[in-house]
Short mmCIF file of C-alpha atoms in Angstrom, two decimals:
data_model
loop_
_atom_site.label_atom_id
_atom_site.label_comp_id
_atom_site.label_asym_id
_atom_site.label_seq_id
_atom_site.Cartn_x
_atom_site.Cartn_y
_atom_site.Cartn_z
CA UNK C 1 6.06 -65.47 -47.31
CA UNK C 2 2.58 -65.22 -45.59
CA UNK C 3 4.43 -65.51 -42.37
CA UNK C 4 6.39 -62.63 -43.09
CA UNK C 5 3.10 -60.58 -44.03
CA UNK C 6 1.43 -62.03 -40.69
CA UNK C 7 4.98 -60.88 -38.69
CA UNK C 8 5.09 -56.84 -41.01
CA UNK C 9 1.21 -55.88 -40.61
CA UNK C 10 0.93 -55.31 -36.71
CA UNK C 11 4.44 -52.94 -37.29
CA UNK C 12 1.86 -51.69 -40.39
CA UNK C 13 -0.39 -50.37 -37.93
CA UNK C 14 1.71 -49.28 -35.39
CA UNK C 15 3.88 -46.91 -37.74
CA UNK C 16 0.46 -45.90 -39.00
CA UNK C 17 -0.86 -44.88 -35.63
CA UNK C 18 2.48 -43.62 -34.32
CA UNK C 19 2.15 -41.45 -37.85
CA UNK C 20 -1.20 -39.95 -36.66
CA UNK C 21 -0.10 -39.12 -33.26
CA UNK C 22 2.67 -37.01 -35.31
CA UNK C 23 -0.27 -35.71 -37.56
CA UNK C 24 -2.55 -34.46 -35.10
CA UNK C 25 -0.38 -32.80 -32.38
CA UNK C 26 1.08 -31.20 -35.41
CA UNK C 27 -2.60 -29.77 -36.34
CA UNK C 28 -2.85 -29.16 -32.71
CA UNK C 29 0.23 -26.49 -32.54
CA UNK C 30 -0.71 -24.95 -35.31
CA UNK C 31 -4.37 -24.01 -34.18
CA UNK C 32 -2.69 -23.03 -30.99
CA UNK C 33 0.07 -20.73 -33.19
CA UNK C 34 -3.08 -19.15 -35.05
CA UNK C 35 -5.60 -19.06 -31.89
CA UNK C 36 -2.52 -17.22 -30.12
CA UNK C 37 -1.84 -15.33 -33.97
CA UNK C 38 -5.36 -13.60 -33.87
CA UNK C 39 -5.48 -12.60 -29.90
CA UNK C 40 -2.03 -10.27 -31.14
CA UNK C 41 -4.38 -8.99 -33.71
CA UNK C 42 -7.11 -8.29 -31.73
CA UNK C 43 -5.19 -6.59 -28.75
CA UNK C 44 -3.59 -4.42 -31.55
CA UNK C 45 -6.86 -3.44 -33.25
CA UNK C 46 -8.22 -3.05 -29.55
CA UNK C 47 -5.25 -0.30 -28.48
CA UNK C 48 -5.39 1.22 -32.12
CA UNK C 49 -9.46 1.85 -32.01
CA UNK C 50 -9.02 3.06 -28.08
CA UNK C 51 -6.18 5.12 -28.93
CA UNK C 52 -7.94 7.34 -32.02
CA UNK C 53 -10.78 7.13 -30.24
CA UNK C 54 -8.84 9.10 -27.70
CA UNK C 55 -7.12 11.08 -30.17
CA UNK C 56 -10.83 12.05 -31.25
CA UNK C 57 -11.76 13.11 -27.74
CA UNK C 58 -8.85 15.20 -27.88
CA UNK C 59 -9.01 17.08 -30.86
CA UNK C 60 -12.32 18.00 -29.61
CA UNK C 61 -11.48 19.13 -26.06
CA UNK C 62 -8.64 21.12 -28.27
CA UNK C 63 -7.79 24.60 -26.15
CA UNK C 64 -10.42 24.63 -23.51
CA UNK C 65 -8.54 22.17 -21.69
CA UNK C 66 -7.62 23.85 -17.83
CA UNK C 67 -3.84 23.97 -17.29
CA UNK C 68 -4.31 21.22 -14.40
CA UNK C 69 -4.90 17.42 -16.01
CA UNK C 70 -7.26 15.62 -13.87
CA UNK C 71 -3.91 13.51 -12.82
CA UNK C 72 -2.75 16.52 -11.40
CA UNK C 73 -5.31 17.23 -9.60
CA UNK C 74 -4.60 13.99 -7.26
CA UNK C 75 -4.58 14.08 -3.53
CA UNK C 76 -2.75 11.37 -0.97
CA UNK C 77 -2.96 11.57 2.58
CA UNK C 78 -0.73 9.24 4.99
CA UNK C 79 -1.82 9.48 7.94
CA UNK C 80 1.28 8.26 9.51
CA UNK C 81 0.79 5.85 12.58
CA UNK C 82 4.29 6.09 15.29
CA UNK C 83 6.78 3.89 14.50
CA UNK C 84 5.79 1.91 11.29
CA UNK C 85 9.46 3.60 9.58
CA UNK C 86 6.67 6.37 8.67
CA UNK C 87 9.79 8.35 8.73
CA UNK C 88 11.85 5.88 6.00
CA UNK C 89 8.40 6.12 3.78
CA UNK C 90 8.12 9.91 4.30
CA UNK C 91 11.38 10.91 2.89
CA UNK C 92 11.41 9.04 -0.48
CA UNK C 93 8.07 11.39 -1.53
CA UNK C 94 10.51 13.88 -0.02
CA UNK C 95 13.48 13.35 -2.34
CA UNK C 96 11.13 12.48 -5.70
CA UNK C 97 8.54 15.59 -4.92
CA UNK C 98 11.15 17.88 -6.89
CA UNK C 99 11.43 15.64 -9.71
CA UNK C 100 8.24 14.37 -10.24
CA UNK C 101 6.53 17.47 -9.73
CA UNK C 102 4.07 17.18 -6.97
CA UNK C 103 4.22 18.39 -3.65
CA UNK C 104 4.61 17.09 0.15
CA UNK C 105 3.05 18.65 2.91
CA UNK C 106 3.49 18.16 6.42
CA UNK C 107 0.66 18.37 8.73
CA UNK C 108 1.55 19.33 11.74
CA UNK C 109 -0.63 18.84 14.87
CA UNK C 110 -0.23 20.89 18.23
CA UNK C 111 1.36 17.83 20.45
CA UNK C 112 1.07 15.30 18.60
CA UNK C 113 -2.57 15.41 18.72
CA UNK C 114 -3.93 11.94 16.51
CA UNK C 115 -7.55 14.50 16.88
CA UNK C 116 -8.42 17.12 15.70
CA UNK C 117 -10.89 19.83 16.92
CA UNK C 118 -14.14 19.72 14.24
CA UNK C 119 -13.45 23.37 13.47
CA UNK C 120 -10.09 22.60 12.53
CA UNK C 121 -11.06 19.36 10.16
CA UNK C 122 -13.50 22.12 8.35
CA UNK C 123 -10.79 23.72 7.68
CA UNK C 124 -8.31 21.25 6.29
CA UNK C 125 -11.22 19.24 4.35
CA UNK C 126 -11.45 22.71 3.13
CA UNK C 127 -7.76 23.12 2.03
CA UNK C 128 -6.45 19.69 0.79
CA UNK C 129 -9.83 19.97 -1.78
CA UNK C 130 -10.18 23.68 -2.75
CA UNK C 131 -5.53 24.36 -2.14
CA UNK C 132 -4.90 24.41 -6.23
CA UNK C 133 -1.53 25.71 -6.24
CA UNK C 134 -0.54 22.16 -3.89
CA UNK C 135 -1.94 19.83 -6.13
CA UNK C 136 -1.06 17.22 -6.51
CA UNK C 137 -0.54 17.03 -3.34
CA UNK C 138 1.05 14.40 -0.64
CA UNK C 139 -0.16 15.23 3.01
CA UNK C 140 1.52 13.20 5.98
CA UNK C 141 0.62 13.43 9.26
CA UNK C 142 -0.16 12.00 12.41
CA UNK C 143 -3.42 12.02 11.89
CA UNK C 144 -6.40 10.21 12.26
CA UNK C 145 -8.49 9.27 9.49
CA UNK C 146 -11.21 11.90 8.54
CA UNK C 147 -14.07 10.83 5.68
CA UNK C 148 -14.69 13.69 3.71
CA UNK C 149 -17.83 12.77 2.58
CA UNK C 150 -18.45 13.85 5.76
CA UNK C 151 -18.04 17.51 4.92
CA UNK C 152 -20.23 18.37 1.44
CA UNK C 153 -17.64 17.80 -0.87
CA UNK C 154 -16.77 17.36 -4.23
CA UNK C 155 -13.74 14.67 -4.61
CA UNK C 156 -11.70 12.64 -2.36
CA UNK C 157 -8.61 12.37 -1.62
CA UNK C 158 -6.60 8.64 -1.60
CA UNK C 159 -5.37 7.63 1.49
CA UNK C 160 -2.55 5.26 1.75
CA UNK C 161 -1.02 3.45 4.94
CA UNK C 162 1.81 1.14 7.11
CA UNK C 163 0.96 -0.47 10.23
CA UNK C 164 3.38 -2.58 11.75
CA UNK C 165 2.69 -5.77 14.44
CA UNK C 166 1.21 -3.73 17.35
CA UNK C 167 3.89 -5.46 19.89
CA UNK C 168 7.39 -4.12 18.14
CA UNK C 169 5.07 -1.37 17.49
CA UNK C 170 4.83 0.18 21.55
CA UNK C 171 7.94 -1.22 21.72
CA UNK C 172 9.67 1.25 19.18
CA UNK C 173 8.17 3.45 20.60
CA UNK C 174 8.66 3.06 24.31
CA UNK C 175 12.79 3.03 23.47
CA UNK C 176 11.98 5.93 21.13
CA UNK C 177 10.48 8.16 23.98
CA UNK C 178 13.46 7.58 25.61
CA UNK C 179 16.56 7.49 23.20
CA UNK C 180 15.67 9.16 20.74
CA UNK C 181 17.15 8.11 16.97
CA UNK C 182 20.08 8.62 14.56
CA UNK C 183 17.29 11.20 12.70
CA UNK C 184 18.29 13.60 15.30
CA UNK C 185 20.84 12.35 17.41
CA UNK C 186 20.48 15.58 19.48
CA UNK C 187 17.18 15.65 20.85
CA UNK C 188 16.18 15.85 24.41
CA UNK C 189 13.50 13.29 24.24
CA UNK C 190 10.53 13.17 26.85
CA UNK C 191 11.30 10.02 29.11
CA UNK C 192 15.00 11.06 28.30
CA UNK C 193 17.20 9.45 31.47
CA UNK C 194 14.47 6.64 31.75
CA UNK C 195 17.14 3.68 32.09
CA UNK C 196 14.20 1.42 32.64
CA UNK C 197 13.40 -1.59 30.19
CA UNK C 198 10.71 -2.23 28.32
CA UNK C 199 10.78 -5.58 30.07
CA UNK C 200 11.65 -3.83 33.26
CA UNK C 201 8.87 -1.34 32.68
CA UNK C 202 6.04 -4.17 32.15
CA UNK C 203 7.57 -6.45 35.48
CA UNK C 204 6.67 -3.70 37.02
CA UNK C 205 2.94 -2.64 35.71
CA UNK C 206 4.63 0.99 33.89
CA UNK C 207 2.22 3.14 32.99
CA UNK C 208 4.58 3.56 29.22
CA UNK C 209 3.64 -0.20 28.98
CA UNK C 210 0.51 -1.04 29.68
CA UNK C 211 -1.72 -2.91 26.91
CA UNK C 212 -3.38 0.33 26.61
CA UNK C 213 -0.84 1.71 24.66
CA UNK C 214 -1.35 -0.85 22.50
CA UNK C 215 -5.09 0.75 21.36
CA UNK C 216 -3.42 3.01 18.48
CA UNK C 217 -3.58 1.72 14.85
CA UNK C 218 -7.02 1.14 15.08
CA UNK C 219 -8.39 4.13 16.28
CA UNK C 220 -6.08 6.01 13.93
CA UNK C 221 -8.68 3.38 10.91
CA UNK C 222 -11.22 3.99 12.70
CA UNK C 223 -11.42 8.18 12.35
CA UNK C 224 -13.06 10.34 14.69
CA UNK C 225 -15.59 9.20 16.42
CA UNK C 226 -14.92 8.75 20.32
CA UNK C 227 -15.86 4.91 20.54
CA UNK C 228 -13.08 4.91 18.03
CA UNK C 229 -10.76 5.83 21.08
CA UNK C 230 -12.05 3.62 23.38
CA UNK C 231 -9.82 1.27 24.73
CA UNK C 232 -10.48 -2.44 23.13
CA UNK C 233 -13.63 -1.66 21.86
CA UNK C 234 -15.11 -4.14 19.07
CA UNK C 235 -16.84 -1.14 17.47
CA UNK C 236 -14.03 0.65 16.69
CA UNK C 237 -11.53 -2.85 15.37
CA UNK C 238 -14.80 -3.57 12.78
CA UNK C 239 -15.25 0.20 11.85
CA UNK C 240 -11.76 0.23 10.94
CA UNK C 241 -11.61 -3.59 9.08
CA UNK C 242 -13.87 -0.74 7.28
CA UNK C 243 -12.40 1.67 6.54
CA UNK C 244 -9.14 -0.02 5.59
CA UNK C 245 -11.10 -1.82 2.78
CA UNK C 246 -13.34 1.00 1.81
CA UNK C 247 -11.70 3.95 2.34
CA UNK C 248 -7.17 3.57 1.32
CA UNK C 249 -6.30 2.70 -1.84
CA UNK C 250 -3.09 0.93 -0.40
CA UNK C 251 -1.79 -0.60 3.00
CA UNK C 252 1.06 -2.28 3.65
CA UNK C 253 3.12 -3.30 6.68
CA UNK C 254 6.36 -2.38 7.70
CA UNK C 255 8.27 -6.17 7.83
CA UNK C 256 7.71 -6.26 3.95
CA UNK C 257 7.67 -1.61 2.78
CA UNK C 258 9.87 -2.29 0.24
CA UNK C 259 6.42 -4.66 -1.77
CA UNK C 260 4.76 -1.73 -0.13
CA UNK C 261 6.62 0.84 -1.95
CA UNK C 262 6.96 -1.32 -5.71
CA UNK C 263 3.46 -1.58 -5.32
CA UNK C 264 2.91 2.11 -5.13
CA UNK C 265 5.05 2.46 -8.56
CA UNK C 266 3.29 0.67 -10.11
CA UNK C 267 -0.41 1.75 -9.43
CA UNK C 268 0.53 5.88 -8.44
CA UNK C 269 3.62 6.58 -10.68
CA UNK C 270 2.71 10.13 -11.03
CA UNK C 271 4.01 10.11 -7.81
CA UNK C 272 5.67 7.82 -6.74
CA UNK C 273 8.08 6.61 -9.93
CA UNK C 274 11.88 5.34 -9.24
CA UNK C 275 10.32 5.39 -5.23
CA UNK C 276 11.48 1.46 -5.36
CA UNK C 277 14.86 1.99 -6.35
CA UNK C 278 15.30 4.90 -4.24
CA UNK C 279 14.74 2.85 -1.36
CA UNK C 280 17.06 0.15 -2.13
CA UNK C 281 19.81 2.74 -2.55
CA UNK C 282 19.20 5.95 -1.50
CA UNK C 283 20.36 7.19 1.65
CA UNK C 284 17.75 8.10 3.85
CA UNK C 285 15.78 4.34 3.42
CA UNK C 286 16.42 3.23 6.47
CA UNK C 287 17.62 6.82 8.17
CA UNK C 288 15.62 6.62 11.30
CA UNK C 289 16.52 3.47 13.74
CA UNK C 290 15.62 4.14 17.19
CA UNK C 291 18.56 3.77 19.44
CA UNK C 292 19.02 1.68 22.39
CA UNK C 293 16.27 -0.43 21.83
CA UNK C 294 16.61 -3.82 23.37
CA UNK C 295 14.00 -7.21 22.33
CA UNK C 296 11.42 -8.40 24.39
CA UNK C 297 11.90 -10.86 26.38
CA UNK C 298 9.09 -14.02 26.11
CA UNK C 299 8.22 -13.61 29.44
CA UNK C 300 6.69 -9.71 28.13
CA UNK C 301 5.37 -10.84 24.98
CA UNK C 302 3.44 -13.60 26.73
CA UNK C 303 2.10 -10.86 29.47
CA UNK C 304 1.09 -8.21 26.81
CA UNK C 305 -0.49 -10.86 24.58
CA UNK C 306 -2.95 -12.09 27.73
CA UNK C 307 -5.07 -8.91 27.47
CA UNK C 308 -8.49 -8.00 25.22
CA UNK C 309 -6.59 -4.92 23.93
CA UNK C 310 -3.53 -6.90 22.64
CA UNK C 311 -6.08 -9.07 21.11
CA UNK C 312 -7.88 -7.13 18.81
CA UNK C 313 -5.05 -4.89 17.85
CA UNK C 314 -2.94 -7.96 16.71
CA UNK C 315 -6.73 -8.92 14.94
CA UNK C 316 -6.14 -5.42 12.58
CA UNK C 317 -2.70 -6.06 11.69
CA UNK C 318 -3.75 -9.84 11.05
CA UNK C 319 -6.05 -8.25 8.71
CA UNK C 320 -4.66 -6.05 7.50
CA UNK C 321 -0.95 -8.60 6.27
CA UNK C 322 -3.98 -10.62 4.86
CA UNK C 323 -5.37 -7.61 2.48
CA UNK C 324 -1.46 -6.39 1.81
CA UNK C 325 -0.69 -10.31 0.83
CA UNK C 326 -3.69 -10.54 -1.19
CA UNK C 327 -2.60 -7.34 -2.96
CA UNK C 328 0.31 -8.51 -3.65
CA UNK C 329 -0.10 -11.52 -4.92
CA UNK C 330 -2.17 -10.16 -7.73
CA UNK C 331 0.27 -7.37 -8.60
CA UNK C 332 4.38 -8.63 -8.79
CA UNK C 333 5.66 -12.47 -9.45
CA UNK C 334 9.38 -13.69 -8.24
CA UNK C 335 11.78 -15.08 -10.27
CA UNK C 336 15.07 -15.31 -9.22
CA UNK C 337 14.81 -14.12 -5.72
CA UNK C 338 13.42 -10.63 -7.31
CA UNK C 339 9.56 -9.44 -6.98
CA UNK C 340 8.53 -7.77 -10.55
CA UNK C 341 5.44 -5.67 -10.87
CA UNK C 342 2.57 -7.44 -13.21
CA UNK C 343 2.36 -5.65 -16.58
CA UNK C 344 -0.89 -4.63 -17.69
CA UNK C 345 -3.26 -7.94 -17.98
CA UNK C 346 -6.50 -6.55 -19.68
CA UNK C 347 -6.99 -4.65 -22.81
CA UNK C 348 -10.54 -3.10 -24.61
CA UNK C 349 -12.15 -4.33 -27.53
CA UNK C 350 -15.44 -4.51 -29.30
CA UNK C 351 -15.15 -1.09 -28.95
CA UNK C 352 -18.66 1.11 -30.60
CA UNK C 353 -19.11 2.96 -32.71
CA UNK C 354 -16.09 2.62 -34.90
CA UNK C 355 -14.04 5.12 -35.89
CA UNK C 356 -14.40 5.99 -39.60
#
């Protein structure tokens, strides 16, 4: 009997330890469930309080609200860089404007000059800010960035844009000037008849493929300062970076255009509701493709990459890409090979004074 007691004691002790562990886990699980229930209840109470406050403000306003609500006073400017898939994206805005009830306006400058005269700058700023019949409005055109705060107006538009690998953009533009695209195939282009390839142009030192032709995305973001258009200017590069971060709501990249559209739809559904599906299935999403485009050789790429202008333009492109990927990482998640926009991850609480 003594031997049986000695042998059974460790078993009882082990069972007691296991029972205690199970009990602890059960209690921790119940506590976690209670915490989750409490958090859900707090969110429901917060939403109810917010709804009560909004309703009270709405009742107080009564019939004094202007016919044009704040959200319908919005203006977006897409100062599109040539050959960055800008037509593909703009076509989506044209397809959505009727359904989503906003206006689309093309800024057509003489000879596609991206720099406006001072008097045109004032006219344009006045038009955009005071033309109520065209609000909400989506303006697009090959125009350098304009800082609206310089012109003494209240309210600034939201800027968006898309950038592209600088060599890829130049190659596309080179062949576009010679062969056009499938958007308007019958239109005669400025360099039509010139059969020289991009590789041959670089090899012979042609002007249409010179490193100076790479200098475009930086000045478009830099703006209307004279130094912006000084090819190779470090000041222009830094100003373009500053504007991208501080003055643009979102800057995407051509290589990830669908993600750019998805984030815009999530952030600005007033304009872009339905844009992602339209891009994926619509007939116009990839309509404009440059004809007869031949990829450059490794030797051609290496030669262009020796220039300081390429190094600066590429630095700006990499900067824009890193910023876009940062925004995307906090806006979407991937599941089963598909990207999904994240739901709202904040709420309001502790709202005072309390609603009676």
